Coordinates of C-alpha atoms in Angstrom, one line a residue:
Chain A
M1 CA 25.7 46.7 -30.6
R2 CA 25.0 48.9 -27.3
T3 CA 28.6 50.3 -27.4
F4 CA 29.0 50.5 -31.6
A5 CA 25.6 52.3 -32.0
V6 CA 26.2 55.1 -28.8
A7 CA 29.3 55.7 -30.1
T8 CA 29.2 56.1 -33.7
L9 CA 24.7 57.2 -33.8
T10 CA 23.7 60.9 -33.9
R11 CA 21.5 60.8 -30.8
P12 CA 17.9 61.9 -32.3
P13 CA 17.3 65.4 -30.8
F14 CA 14.0 65.3 -30.0
P15 CA 12.8 65.1 -26.1
V16 CA 13.1 62.0 -24.9
R17 CA 9.3 61.5 -22.7
V18 CA 7.8 58.1 -20.9
S19 CA 3.8 58.1 -20.4
A20 CA 2.9 57.1 -16.5
H21 CA 0.4 54.4 -17.5
V22 CA 3.7 51.7 -18.8
G23 CA 4.0 50.0 -15.9
E24 CA -0.1 49.6 -16.0
V25 CA 0.0 48.6 -20.1
R26 CA 2.3 46.4 -19.9
Q27 CA 0.8 43.9 -17.4
Q28 CA -2.0 44.7 -19.4
S29 CA -1.1 43.7 -22.8
T30 CA 1.4 40.8 -21.1
R31 CA -2.2 38.8 -19.5
W32 CA -3.6 39.8 -23.4
A33 CA -1.5 37.6 -24.9
T34 CA -1.0 34.7 -22.4
E35 CA -5.1 34.7 -22.7
L36 CA -4.7 34.8 -26.4
G37 CA -2.7 32.0 -26.0
L38 CA 0.3 34.0 -28.1
V39 CA 2.5 33.0 -25.5
R40 CA 2.4 29.9 -24.9
T41 CA 5.9 28.6 -23.0
P42 CA 8.0 29.8 -19.7
G43 CA 10.3 30.9 -22.1
A44 CA 7.6 33.2 -24.3
V45 CA 6.9 34.5 -21.4
R46 CA 10.1 35.6 -20.7
R47 CA 11.1 36.7 -24.1
L48 CA 8.2 39.7 -24.7
D49 CA 8.1 40.1 -21.3
R50 CA 11.8 41.5 -22.2
A51 CA 11.0 43.4 -24.5
N52 CA 9.0 45.1 -22.8
A53 CA 6.2 46.3 -25.8
A54 CA 4.6 49.0 -23.1
D55 CA 7.7 50.5 -22.5
L56 CA 8.3 51.4 -26.5
A57 CA 4.8 52.3 -26.3
G58 CA 5.5 54.7 -24.0
R59 CA 7.9 56.4 -25.2
A60 CA 6.2 57.2 -29.0
C61 CA 2.8 57.5 -27.3
P62 CA 3.8 59.4 -24.1
D63 CA 0.4 61.4 -23.5
A64 CA -2.1 59.5 -25.1
R65 CA -5.0 58.0 -23.0
P66 CA -5.0 54.5 -21.3
D67 CA -6.4 52.4 -23.8
Q68 CA -4.6 54.2 -27.1
L69 CA -1.4 53.0 -25.2
R70 CA -2.9 49.9 -24.8
L71 CA -3.9 49.1 -27.9
L72 CA -0.2 50.3 -29.9
S73 CA 1.1 48.5 -26.6
D74 CA -0.8 45.3 -28.2
L75 CA -0.2 45.2 -32.1
F76 CA 3.7 45.9 -30.4
T77 CA 2.7 42.6 -29.0
W78 CA 1.7 40.9 -31.1
L79 CA 4.4 41.6 -34.1
F80 CA 6.9 40.4 -31.8
T81 CA 5.2 37.2 -31.4
F82 CA 4.2 36.3 -34.1
D83 CA 7.9 36.9 -35.5
D84 CA 9.3 35.4 -32.8
S85 CA 6.6 32.1 -33.7
C86 CA 8.3 32.7 -37.1
D87 CA 11.3 32.2 -36.1
D88 CA 10.6 29.6 -33.7
D89 CA 8.2 27.2 -36.8
G90 CA 10.5 28.1 -38.9
L91 CA 7.7 29.6 -41.1
G92 CA 9.8 32.3 -41.8
Q93 CA 12.5 31.7 -43.9
D94 CA 9.7 28.7 -45.4
P95 CA 7.4 30.6 -47.6
G96 CA 5.8 27.3 -48.5
Q97 CA 3.9 27.2 -44.7
L98 CA 4.4 30.7 -44.3
G99 CA 1.8 31.9 -47.2
P100 CA -1.6 29.8 -45.8
V101 CA -0.9 31.3 -41.9
V102 CA -0.6 34.9 -44.4
G103 CA -3.8 34.3 -46.1
R104 CA -5.9 32.8 -43.1
L105 CA -4.7 36.8 -41.9
L106 CA -5.5 38.2 -44.6
D107 CA -8.8 36.1 -44.2
V108 CA -9.2 37.7 -41.3
L109 CA -7.9 41.8 -41.8
D110 CA -10.8 41.9 -44.7
L111 CA -13.0 40.8 -42.3
L112 CA -11.8 45.1 -41.5
G113 CA -13.2 44.3 -37.4
G114 CA -16.7 43.3 -37.9
P115 CA -19.0 41.0 -36.6
T116 CA -16.4 37.5 -35.7
P117 CA -17.5 34.5 -38.0
P118 CA -17.7 31.3 -36.3
E119 CA -15.1 29.5 -38.3
L120 CA -12.4 32.1 -37.6
A121 CA -11.8 30.7 -33.3
G122 CA -11.1 27.6 -35.4
V123 CA -9.2 27.8 -38.7
A124 CA -7.1 31.2 -37.8
G125 CA -5.7 30.6 -34.4
P126 CA -4.7 32.6 -31.8
T127 CA -2.9 35.1 -34.3
G128 CA -5.7 35.0 -35.9
A129 CA -7.1 35.8 -32.4
G130 CA -5.1 38.5 -32.1
L131 CA -5.2 40.1 -35.1
H132 CA -9.4 40.4 -35.0
D133 CA -8.7 41.6 -31.9
L134 CA -6.9 44.6 -33.2
C135 CA -8.6 45.0 -35.6
R136 CA -12.4 45.2 -33.8
R137 CA -10.7 48.0 -31.0
V138 CA -9.5 50.0 -34.3
R139 CA -13.3 49.8 -35.7
G140 CA -14.3 50.1 -32.1
Q141 CA -12.1 54.2 -32.9
G142 CA -15.5 55.3 -34.4
S143 CA -13.0 55.6 -37.4
P144 CA -13.5 53.9 -41.0
R145 CA -10.6 55.9 -41.7
L146 CA -8.6 55.1 -39.6
L147 CA -9.9 51.2 -39.0
L148 CA -9.3 51.2 -43.9
R149 CA -5.6 52.7 -43.6
F150 CA -4.5 50.8 -40.1
A151 CA -5.8 46.9 -42.6
D152 CA -4.1 48.2 -45.4
E153 CA -1.1 48.5 -43.4
M154 CA -1.7 45.0 -41.7
R155 CA -1.4 43.7 -45.7
D156 CA 1.3 45.2 -46.3
Y157 CA 3.2 43.7 -43.5
L158 CA 2.1 40.4 -43.9
L159 CA 2.4 40.9 -48.0
A160 CA 6.5 42.0 -47.7
L161 CA 6.7 39.1 -44.8
L162 CA 5.8 36.7 -47.4
W163 CA 9.1 38.5 -50.4
E164 CA 11.5 37.9 -47.1
A165 CA 10.7 34.5 -46.9
A166 CA 10.6 33.6 -50.7
N167 CA 14.3 35.6 -49.5
R168 CA 16.3 33.1 -47.4
E169 CA 15.0 29.9 -48.8
R170 CA 17.0 31.3 -51.5
D171 CA 19.5 32.3 -49.3
R172 CA 19.3 36.0 -51.4
T173 CA 20.7 39.4 -50.2
P174 CA 18.7 42.0 -51.6
P175 CA 20.1 44.6 -53.9
V176 CA 19.7 48.4 -50.9
A177 CA 17.2 49.8 -53.1
E178 CA 14.6 47.2 -53.1
Y179 CA 15.9 46.5 -49.5
V180 CA 15.4 49.8 -48.0
Q181 CA 12.0 50.4 -49.9
M182 CA 10.5 46.8 -48.7
R183 CA 11.9 47.7 -45.0
R184 CA 9.6 49.4 -44.4
H185 CA 6.7 47.4 -44.9
T186 CA 8.3 44.2 -42.8
G187 CA 8.8 45.7 -39.7
G188 CA 6.0 46.3 -39.1
V189 CA 6.7 50.0 -38.6
R190 CA 2.9 51.7 -40.9
P191 CA 0.4 50.2 -38.8
S192 CA 2.8 51.2 -35.8
F193 CA 2.6 55.5 -37.0
T194 CA -1.1 55.2 -37.8
L195 CA -2.5 53.7 -34.1
T196 CA 0.8 56.6 -32.5
D197 CA -1.0 59.5 -34.1
L198 CA -4.3 57.7 -33.4
A199 CA -2.9 58.4 -29.8
H200 CA -2.0 61.6 -30.7
G201 CA -4.7 62.9 -31.5
G202 CA -5.9 61.5 -35.0
P203 CA -4.9 60.0 -37.9
A204 CA -3.5 63.4 -40.3
D205 CA -6.6 63.5 -43.1
A206 CA -6.0 62.0 -47.0
T207 CA -5.0 65.9 -47.9
G208 CA -2.3 65.5 -45.2
R209 CA -1.2 62.7 -45.6
T210 CA -0.6 63.6 -49.8
G211 CA 1.2 66.4 -49.4
S212 CA 4.8 65.8 -51.4
E213 CA 7.3 66.5 -47.7
A214 CA 4.6 65.0 -45.6
S215 CA 4.3 62.4 -46.7
T216 CA 8.0 62.6 -47.8
L217 CA 8.9 63.2 -43.5
D218 CA 6.6 60.1 -42.7
D219 CA 8.3 58.4 -45.2
L220 CA 11.7 58.6 -44.1
A221 CA 10.8 58.7 -40.2
A222 CA 10.2 55.2 -41.7
D223 CA 13.1 54.1 -43.1
L224 CA 15.5 56.0 -39.8
V225 CA 13.0 53.9 -37.1
C226 CA 13.6 50.7 -38.9
W227 CA 17.4 51.5 -39.8
C228 CA 17.9 52.6 -36.0
N229 CA 16.4 48.8 -35.4
D230 CA 18.9 47.0 -37.7
I231 CA 21.6 48.6 -35.7
F232 CA 21.0 47.7 -32.4
S233 CA 19.6 44.1 -33.5
Y234 CA 22.3 43.1 -35.4
A235 CA 25.2 41.3 -33.3
K236 CA 21.7 39.2 -32.2
E237 CA 20.9 38.3 -34.7
R238 CA 24.3 37.2 -36.2
R239 CA 24.3 35.1 -32.8
Q240 CA 21.5 33.5 -33.9
G241 CA 22.2 32.8 -37.6
R242 CA 20.0 34.7 -39.1
D243 CA 20.4 36.4 -42.6
G244 CA 20.7 39.1 -44.9
H245 CA 17.8 40.8 -44.2
N246 CA 19.4 43.6 -42.1
L247 CA 20.6 47.2 -43.1
I248 CA 24.5 45.9 -42.7
V249 CA 24.4 43.3 -44.4
V250 CA 22.8 44.3 -47.4
L251 CA 25.4 47.5 -47.5
A252 CA 28.6 45.4 -47.4
R253 CA 26.4 42.3 -49.8
A254 CA 26.3 45.4 -52.7
T255 CA 29.6 47.0 -51.8
G256 CA 31.6 44.2 -51.6
R257 CA 33.2 45.1 -48.6
A258 CA 32.9 43.2 -45.6
E259 CA 30.5 43.4 -42.2
R260 CA 32.5 45.3 -40.8
R261 CA 32.7 49.0 -42.9
G262 CA 28.6 47.6 -43.2
L263 CA 28.4 48.3 -39.2
T264 CA 29.7 51.9 -40.7
D265 CA 27.7 52.7 -44.1
A266 CA 24.5 51.6 -42.1
A267 CA 25.8 54.5 -38.8
R268 CA 26.3 56.7 -41.5
R269 CA 23.6 56.4 -43.4
F270 CA 21.3 56.7 -40.7
N271 CA 23.4 59.5 -39.8
A272 CA 22.6 61.8 -42.9
G273 CA 18.7 60.4 -43.2
L274 CA 18.7 61.9 -39.9
R275 CA 20.4 65.8 -41.1
T276 CA 17.7 65.5 -43.8
Y277 CA 14.8 64.1 -41.6
L278 CA 15.5 67.5 -40.1
R279 CA 16.2 69.7 -42.0
L280 CA 12.7 69.3 -44.2
E281 CA 11.4 69.3 -40.9
S282 CA 12.1 72.5 -40.0
E283 CA 11.0 72.7 -43.4
V284 CA 7.2 71.7 -43.4
L285 CA 6.9 73.3 -39.8
L286 CA 7.0 76.8 -40.7
D287 CA 3.5 77.8 -40.6
A288 CA 2.5 74.3 -39.6
D289 CA -2.0 74.0 -38.8
A290 CA -2.3 72.1 -35.6
D291 CA -2.0 69.1 -37.7
T292 CA 1.1 69.2 -38.9
V293 CA 2.7 70.4 -34.9
R294 CA 1.0 66.8 -34.4
F295 CA 1.9 64.5 -36.7
V296 CA 5.5 65.4 -37.0
T297 CA 5.7 65.4 -32.8
A298 CA 4.9 61.7 -32.6
R299 CA 7.3 60.7 -35.3
R300 CA 9.6 62.7 -33.5
C301 CA 8.5 60.8 -30.9
W302 CA 8.9 57.9 -32.1
I303 CA 12.6 58.9 -33.7
R304 CA 13.9 59.2 -30.1
G305 CA 11.9 56.5 -28.9
S306 CA 13.2 54.2 -31.1
Y307 CA 17.1 55.3 -29.7
D308 CA 15.5 54.6 -26.7
W309 CA 14.1 51.7 -26.7
S310 CA 15.8 50.4 -28.8
L311 CA 19.3 50.9 -26.1
G312 CA 17.2 49.3 -22.7
A313 CA 15.1 46.9 -24.9
G314 CA 16.0 43.6 -24.1
R315 CA 14.8 42.2 -28.2
Y316 CA 18.4 43.2 -29.0
R317 CA 20.2 40.8 -25.8
Chain B
M1 CA -12.9 28.1 -73.3
R2 CA -14.9 29.7 -74.4
T3 CA -18.1 26.9 -75.1
F4 CA -16.9 25.1 -72.0
A5 CA -17.5 28.6 -70.1
V6 CA -20.6 29.1 -72.1
A7 CA -22.7 26.0 -71.1
T8 CA -21.8 26.5 -67.2
L9 CA -20.8 29.9 -66.2
T10 CA -24.3 31.2 -65.3
R11 CA -24.0 34.8 -67.7
P12 CA -24.8 36.9 -64.5
P13 CA -28.6 38.8 -64.8
F14 CA -27.5 42.5 -65.2
P15 CA -28.1 44.4 -68.2
V16 CA -25.3 44.7 -70.7
R17 CA -24.5 48.3 -71.8
V18 CA -21.3 49.7 -73.4
S19 CA -19.4 53.4 -73.1
A20 CA -20.2 54.8 -77.1
H21 CA -16.4 56.2 -76.2
V22 CA -15.2 52.6 -76.9
G23 CA -13.9 53.9 -80.1
E24 CA -11.8 56.8 -79.1
V25 CA -10.5 56.0 -76.0
R26 CA -8.9 52.5 -77.2
Q27 CA -6.9 54.4 -80.0
Q28 CA -6.1 57.1 -76.7
S29 CA -4.3 53.7 -74.4
T30 CA -2.3 53.1 -77.7
R31 CA -1.1 55.9 -78.5
W32 CA 0.2 56.3 -74.9
A33 CA 1.3 52.9 -74.7
T34 CA 3.3 52.8 -77.5
E35 CA 4.9 56.3 -76.4
L36 CA 5.5 55.6 -72.7
G37 CA 7.9 52.6 -74.7
L38 CA 5.3 49.8 -72.8
V39 CA 5.3 48.3 -76.2
R40 CA 8.0 48.1 -78.4
T41 CA 7.6 45.4 -81.0
P42 CA 4.7 44.5 -83.3
G43 CA 3.8 41.8 -82.0
A44 CA 3.6 43.5 -78.6
V45 CA 1.7 46.5 -80.1
R46 CA -1.1 43.7 -82.0
R47 CA -1.3 41.6 -78.4
L48 CA -2.6 44.7 -76.7
D49 CA -4.7 45.8 -79.0
R50 CA -6.4 41.5 -79.4
A51 CA -6.9 42.7 -75.5
N52 CA -8.6 44.9 -76.0
A53 CA -8.8 47.5 -72.5
A54 CA -11.1 49.5 -73.6
D55 CA -13.8 47.3 -74.0
L56 CA -13.7 45.9 -71.0
A57 CA -13.5 49.8 -69.2
G58 CA -16.5 50.9 -70.9
R59 CA -18.1 47.8 -69.8
A60 CA -17.7 49.1 -66.3
C61 CA -18.9 52.3 -66.6
P62 CA -20.9 52.4 -69.3
D63 CA -21.8 56.2 -68.5
A64 CA -18.9 57.4 -67.3
R65 CA -16.8 60.4 -68.6
P66 CA -14.6 60.3 -71.8
D67 CA -11.0 61.3 -69.4
Q68 CA -11.9 59.2 -67.0
L69 CA -12.6 56.0 -68.8
R70 CA -9.6 56.5 -70.8
L71 CA -7.5 56.9 -66.6
L72 CA -9.4 53.4 -66.5
S73 CA -8.3 52.0 -70.2
D74 CA -4.9 52.4 -69.2
L75 CA -5.0 51.7 -66.1
F76 CA -5.8 48.1 -67.6
T77 CA -3.6 48.9 -70.4
W78 CA -0.7 49.3 -68.1
L79 CA -1.6 46.0 -66.2
F80 CA -1.6 43.8 -69.4
T81 CA 1.4 45.2 -70.6
F82 CA 3.3 44.6 -67.5
D83 CA 1.9 41.2 -67.3
D84 CA 2.9 40.7 -71.0
S85 CA 6.3 41.4 -69.9
C86 CA 6.4 39.7 -66.0
D87 CA 6.3 36.5 -69.2
D88 CA 7.9 37.4 -71.4
D89 CA 11.0 39.1 -69.9
G90 CA 10.7 35.9 -67.8
L91 CA 10.3 38.1 -64.5
G92 CA 8.0 35.9 -63.7
Q93 CA 8.4 33.1 -62.4
D94 CA 11.7 34.6 -60.6
P95 CA 11.8 36.7 -58.2
G96 CA 15.0 37.8 -57.9
Q97 CA 14.8 39.0 -61.4
L98 CA 11.2 40.7 -60.2
G99 CA 12.3 41.8 -57.0
P100 CA 14.4 44.9 -58.1
V101 CA 11.3 46.2 -60.3
V102 CA 8.6 45.5 -58.1
G103 CA 11.3 48.1 -54.9
R104 CA 11.2 50.7 -57.9
L105 CA 8.0 50.7 -58.5
L106 CA 6.9 50.8 -54.6
D107 CA 9.1 53.8 -54.9
V108 CA 6.8 55.8 -57.9
L109 CA 4.1 54.7 -55.9
D110 CA 5.6 56.4 -52.4
L111 CA 5.3 59.7 -54.9
L112 CA 2.2 59.2 -54.7
G113 CA 1.8 61.4 -58.7
G114 CA 3.6 64.9 -56.7
P115 CA 6.2 66.4 -58.4
T116 CA 8.5 63.4 -60.0
P117 CA 11.9 63.3 -58.8
P118 CA 14.8 64.5 -62.1
E119 CA 15.8 60.0 -61.0
L120 CA 12.5 59.0 -61.8
A121 CA 12.9 58.8 -65.3
G122 CA 16.4 56.9 -65.7
V123 CA 15.4 54.4 -63.2
A124 CA 12.2 53.1 -63.1
G125 CA 11.8 52.8 -67.2
P126 CA 8.5 53.6 -69.2
T127 CA 7.0 50.9 -66.0
G128 CA 7.6 53.1 -63.6
A129 CA 6.5 56.3 -65.6
G130 CA 3.4 54.2 -67.1
L131 CA 2.2 54.1 -63.4
H132 CA 3.8 58.0 -62.5
D133 CA 1.2 59.1 -64.6
L134 CA -1.6 57.0 -64.1
C135 CA -1.0 58.5 -60.5
R136 CA -0.6 62.5 -61.2
R137 CA -3.7 61.6 -62.6
V138 CA -5.5 60.0 -60.4
R139 CA -3.9 62.5 -57.9
G140 CA -5.0 65.3 -60.4
Q141 CA -9.3 64.1 -59.6
G142 CA -8.9 65.8 -56.5
S143 CA -10.0 63.7 -54.0
P144 CA -6.7 62.5 -52.1
R145 CA -8.8 60.0 -50.3
L146 CA -8.6 58.6 -53.7
L147 CA -5.5 58.7 -54.0
L148 CA -4.0 57.0 -51.2
R149 CA -6.7 53.9 -51.5
F150 CA -5.5 53.8 -55.9
A151 CA -1.6 53.4 -54.0
D152 CA -2.6 51.4 -51.8
E153 CA -4.0 49.1 -53.9
M154 CA -1.7 49.2 -56.8
R155 CA 1.2 48.0 -53.6
D156 CA -1.0 45.2 -52.6
Y157 CA -1.2 43.7 -56.5
L158 CA 2.8 44.4 -56.0
L159 CA 3.4 42.8 -53.3
A160 CA 1.0 39.7 -54.8
L161 CA 2.9 39.2 -58.0
L162 CA 6.3 38.4 -55.6
W163 CA 4.1 36.0 -54.4
E164 CA 3.3 34.7 -57.2
A165 CA 6.5 34.4 -58.5
A166 CA 7.5 33.0 -55.5
N167 CA 5.8 29.6 -56.3
R168 CA 5.9 30.2 -60.0
E169 CA 9.8 29.7 -58.8
R170 CA 9.4 26.0 -56.7
D171 CA 6.7 25.1 -58.6
R172 CA 4.2 25.6 -56.1
T173 CA 0.0 25.2 -56.3
P174 CA -1.8 27.1 -53.6
P175 CA -3.4 25.7 -51.0
V176 CA -7.6 27.1 -52.0
A177 CA -8.1 29.8 -49.6
E178 CA -5.7 31.2 -50.1
Y179 CA -5.0 31.0 -53.2
V180 CA -8.5 32.5 -53.0
Q181 CA -7.5 35.6 -50.8
M182 CA -4.4 36.7 -53.0
R183 CA -5.7 36.4 -56.2
R184 CA -8.2 39.5 -55.1
H185 CA -4.8 41.5 -55.6
T186 CA -2.8 39.3 -58.0
G187 CA -4.7 40.8 -60.6
G188 CA -5.4 44.4 -60.2
V189 CA -9.3 44.5 -59.9
R190 CA -9.5 45.7 -56.3
P191 CA -7.4 49.4 -58.3
S192 CA -9.8 48.7 -61.3
F193 CA -12.8 48.4 -58.5
T194 CA -11.1 51.9 -57.8
L195 CA -11.2 53.5 -61.3
T196 CA -14.2 52.1 -61.7
D197 CA -16.2 53.8 -58.9
L198 CA -14.6 57.1 -59.7
A199 CA -16.2 57.5 -63.2
H200 CA -19.6 55.9 -62.2
G201 CA -19.5 59.5 -59.6
G202 CA -16.3 59.2 -56.9
P203 CA -16.1 55.6 -54.1
A204 CA -18.1 55.1 -51.5
D205 CA -16.2 57.3 -48.1
A206 CA -15.5 55.6 -45.4
T207 CA -18.5 54.2 -43.5
G208 CA -19.9 53.3 -46.1
R209 CA -16.2 50.6 -47.0
T210 CA -16.2 49.6 -43.4
G211 CA -19.9 48.4 -43.3
S212 CA -19.5 44.1 -42.8
E213 CA -22.1 42.9 -45.8
A214 CA -20.6 45.9 -48.0
S215 CA -17.5 44.6 -47.3
T216 CA -18.6 40.9 -48.0
L217 CA -20.4 42.3 -51.6
D218 CA -17.4 44.3 -52.6
D219 CA -14.6 41.3 -52.2
L220 CA -17.0 38.6 -53.7
A221 CA -17.2 40.7 -56.7
A222 CA -13.7 40.9 -57.3
D223 CA -14.5 36.8 -57.2
L224 CA -16.6 36.0 -59.5
V225 CA -14.4 38.8 -61.4
C226 CA -11.1 37.2 -60.5
W227 CA -13.1 33.4 -61.3
C228 CA -14.4 34.0 -64.7
N229 CA -11.8 35.6 -65.7
D230 CA -9.9 31.8 -65.2
I231 CA -12.1 30.0 -66.8
F232 CA -11.7 31.8 -69.5
S233 CA -8.4 32.3 -70.2
Y234 CA -7.2 28.1 -68.3
A235 CA -6.7 27.1 -71.5
K236 CA -4.7 29.6 -73.6
E237 CA -3.0 29.0 -70.4
R238 CA -2.6 25.6 -70.7
R239 CA -1.3 26.4 -74.6
Q240 CA 1.7 28.8 -73.0
G241 CA 2.9 26.2 -70.7
R242 CA 1.1 28.7 -67.7
D243 CA 1.4 27.4 -64.4
G244 CA -0.7 26.5 -61.2
H245 CA -1.9 30.6 -60.6
N246 CA -5.5 29.4 -61.9
L247 CA -8.8 28.0 -59.8
I248 CA -9.3 25.7 -61.8
V249 CA -5.9 24.1 -61.6
V250 CA -5.4 25.3 -57.6
L251 CA -9.0 23.4 -57.2
A252 CA -8.0 19.5 -58.7
R253 CA -5.1 19.9 -57.9
A254 CA -6.0 20.1 -54.0
T255 CA -9.0 17.7 -54.1
G256 CA -6.1 14.7 -56.3
R257 CA -8.1 14.9 -59.7
A258 CA -7.9 15.2 -62.8
E259 CA -7.8 19.1 -64.4
R260 CA -11.2 17.9 -66.3
R261 CA -12.3 17.9 -63.8
G262 CA -11.0 21.5 -61.6
L263 CA -12.6 23.1 -64.6
T264 CA -16.2 22.0 -63.5
D265 CA -15.4 22.3 -59.7
A266 CA -14.7 25.8 -60.7
A267 CA -17.5 26.8 -62.6
R268 CA -20.1 24.9 -59.3
R269 CA -16.9 27.8 -57.3
F270 CA -19.0 31.1 -60.5
N271 CA -21.9 29.9 -60.3
A272 CA -22.6 29.2 -56.0
G273 CA -21.2 33.1 -55.6
L274 CA -22.7 34.4 -57.8
R275 CA -26.0 33.5 -56.2
T276 CA -24.6 33.7 -52.7
Y277 CA -24.1 37.9 -54.3
L278 CA -27.5 38.4 -55.6
R279 CA -28.6 37.7 -52.8
L280 CA -26.7 39.7 -50.2
E281 CA -27.1 42.3 -53.3
S282 CA -30.9 41.9 -53.0
E283 CA -30.5 42.3 -49.0
V284 CA -27.6 45.2 -49.5
L285 CA -30.8 47.0 -51.9
L286 CA -33.2 47.6 -49.4
D287 CA -33.1 50.8 -48.6
A288 CA -29.6 51.7 -50.1
D289 CA -28.5 55.3 -50.1
A290 CA -27.8 57.1 -53.9
D291 CA -23.8 56.1 -53.0
T292 CA -24.3 52.0 -51.6
V293 CA -27.2 52.0 -55.4
R294 CA -23.6 53.3 -56.8
F295 CA -21.4 51.4 -55.7
V296 CA -24.0 47.9 -56.7
T297 CA -23.9 49.2 -60.6
A298 CA -20.9 49.2 -60.2
R299 CA -19.7 45.9 -59.4
R300 CA -22.7 45.2 -61.6
C301 CA -21.4 46.7 -64.2
W302 CA -17.8 44.5 -63.3
I303 CA -19.7 41.2 -63.4
R304 CA -21.3 41.3 -66.3
G305 CA -18.7 43.3 -68.4
S306 CA -16.2 40.8 -67.8
Y307 CA -17.8 37.6 -68.4
D308 CA -19.4 39.8 -71.8
W309 CA -15.8 40.7 -72.6
S310 CA -14.0 37.2 -71.5
L311 CA -16.4 36.1 -74.7
G312 CA -15.1 38.7 -76.6
A313 CA -11.4 39.4 -75.9
G314 CA -8.9 37.9 -77.8
R315 CA -7.1 38.4 -74.9
Y316 CA -7.7 34.7 -74.2
R317 CA -7.4 32.6 -77.4

């Protein structure tokens, strides 16, 4: 897929920048995951190491303070290990098994990183303890608004996983529009944007977020990141016998054509989306205030960073 | 169920108050639903009229301005008619049919009540148009924070409906803890609280919402409202052949006992929850500021109001 992606996707025309702290954060995130018990076998540690969460974080936040970079890197680490455990344990295709797990993680989110009830450790396991630790540290940033936003977006992510599992169980490929909407949630890209905004100097306030142009730009940035991910990960997913929750498959099924054609359609959709993004971005940047510039910079770093990370990351091989 | 509920549930010890504007708002909400096409048959109009959304709104917000009361009454109207249409069309037990509908409504939420794209009317139907109108009016309240919160909570509601539909399709009764967590979302009680807070003078700010005691109290208020609803609606749901998404059924299945015992267990759980609520409320009210008093008053109105509305409402007969 790497060759196909390089040949067909427009390379996002934004500067390539990576944080100087990636090396140290990489070690810290791996230790965090190991000590929590998020990875338990040498194979799982290797898989996590290949994914290189810190590199993606370092590209999304090239100028971040190490602790905020670490927070984002730990979030990716949590998302990757949870995703892998859903695959390994068959949770991801069995809503009956996934439901209680999601329910417990939603209970954890309801704590908003506040005092830990004694029963938490026993009930929610390493995944719950890891999520609570992330919430606790987000809470520690001193912005209740940021905390609520992060918890809301993680909730959407978890609920969307149940949608995905129900589809898998009945071997359903969703229609394109439904897939595109739900894909904004299934990958955890929204809470990742939020911690990226934090590292770029704090998230936009509610007025900034509800502006029509800014919220459209934000949706489009999320789409581009997810579609890029779908294209790069397609071959690996196919090899592992994974299912239709990929833009390529969804597009192919919708038109009744071969998946090979879905590849081309997905690349075309990414490139068109990027053109729209660039046009809209230039409108938003006219007379932009400092907050808007920061918001746009963070989205640019994400779009370019996830493209470059996908090119290099072992997670998609 | 009315007799059982009166005999076993502790009547919430809060004052009974109802807005003087219920009559006019009731007519307005019915007209709104009719003009939008949310109700299309005389039977549907009768069913909506019996539900008496305005009465529930008037109990939740006895001192509200008529326009804010109307907004809450219209939200209930939207929730009731959507719930009924899910039953009538079989959407509620078929995630394959419900998925595209939810996807379109999530697209509507992403607009945040902003300018209406021309394609909206054609694609999202009366339900989408109604939801967009609600978002537009919430946006018109001039609080972007309120708007984001409302949209987030409606998103959780819609995603949780997919969980419910997937369970129904496979005839699954969720375990108690999972049910209690998801029930906070499946009934739309969270966005209803938010519009109630608006009518009580504005929602608590993020600092207030992330306080551990306040957020626990809020969760408990949501639980009490939902459980009360489950107990009052149980007989009607059973008569209609509806399924296990009711606290009574969930408790009975969890213990392997008869549903009759589930009834007693559910009432006991409600009464114990109310005792905990009262204890926690008295702690929160010690040295409370004006915002906290308003927040607690709104929750009290809800707990008592939904109990009284359930006693009187035709929706559960």
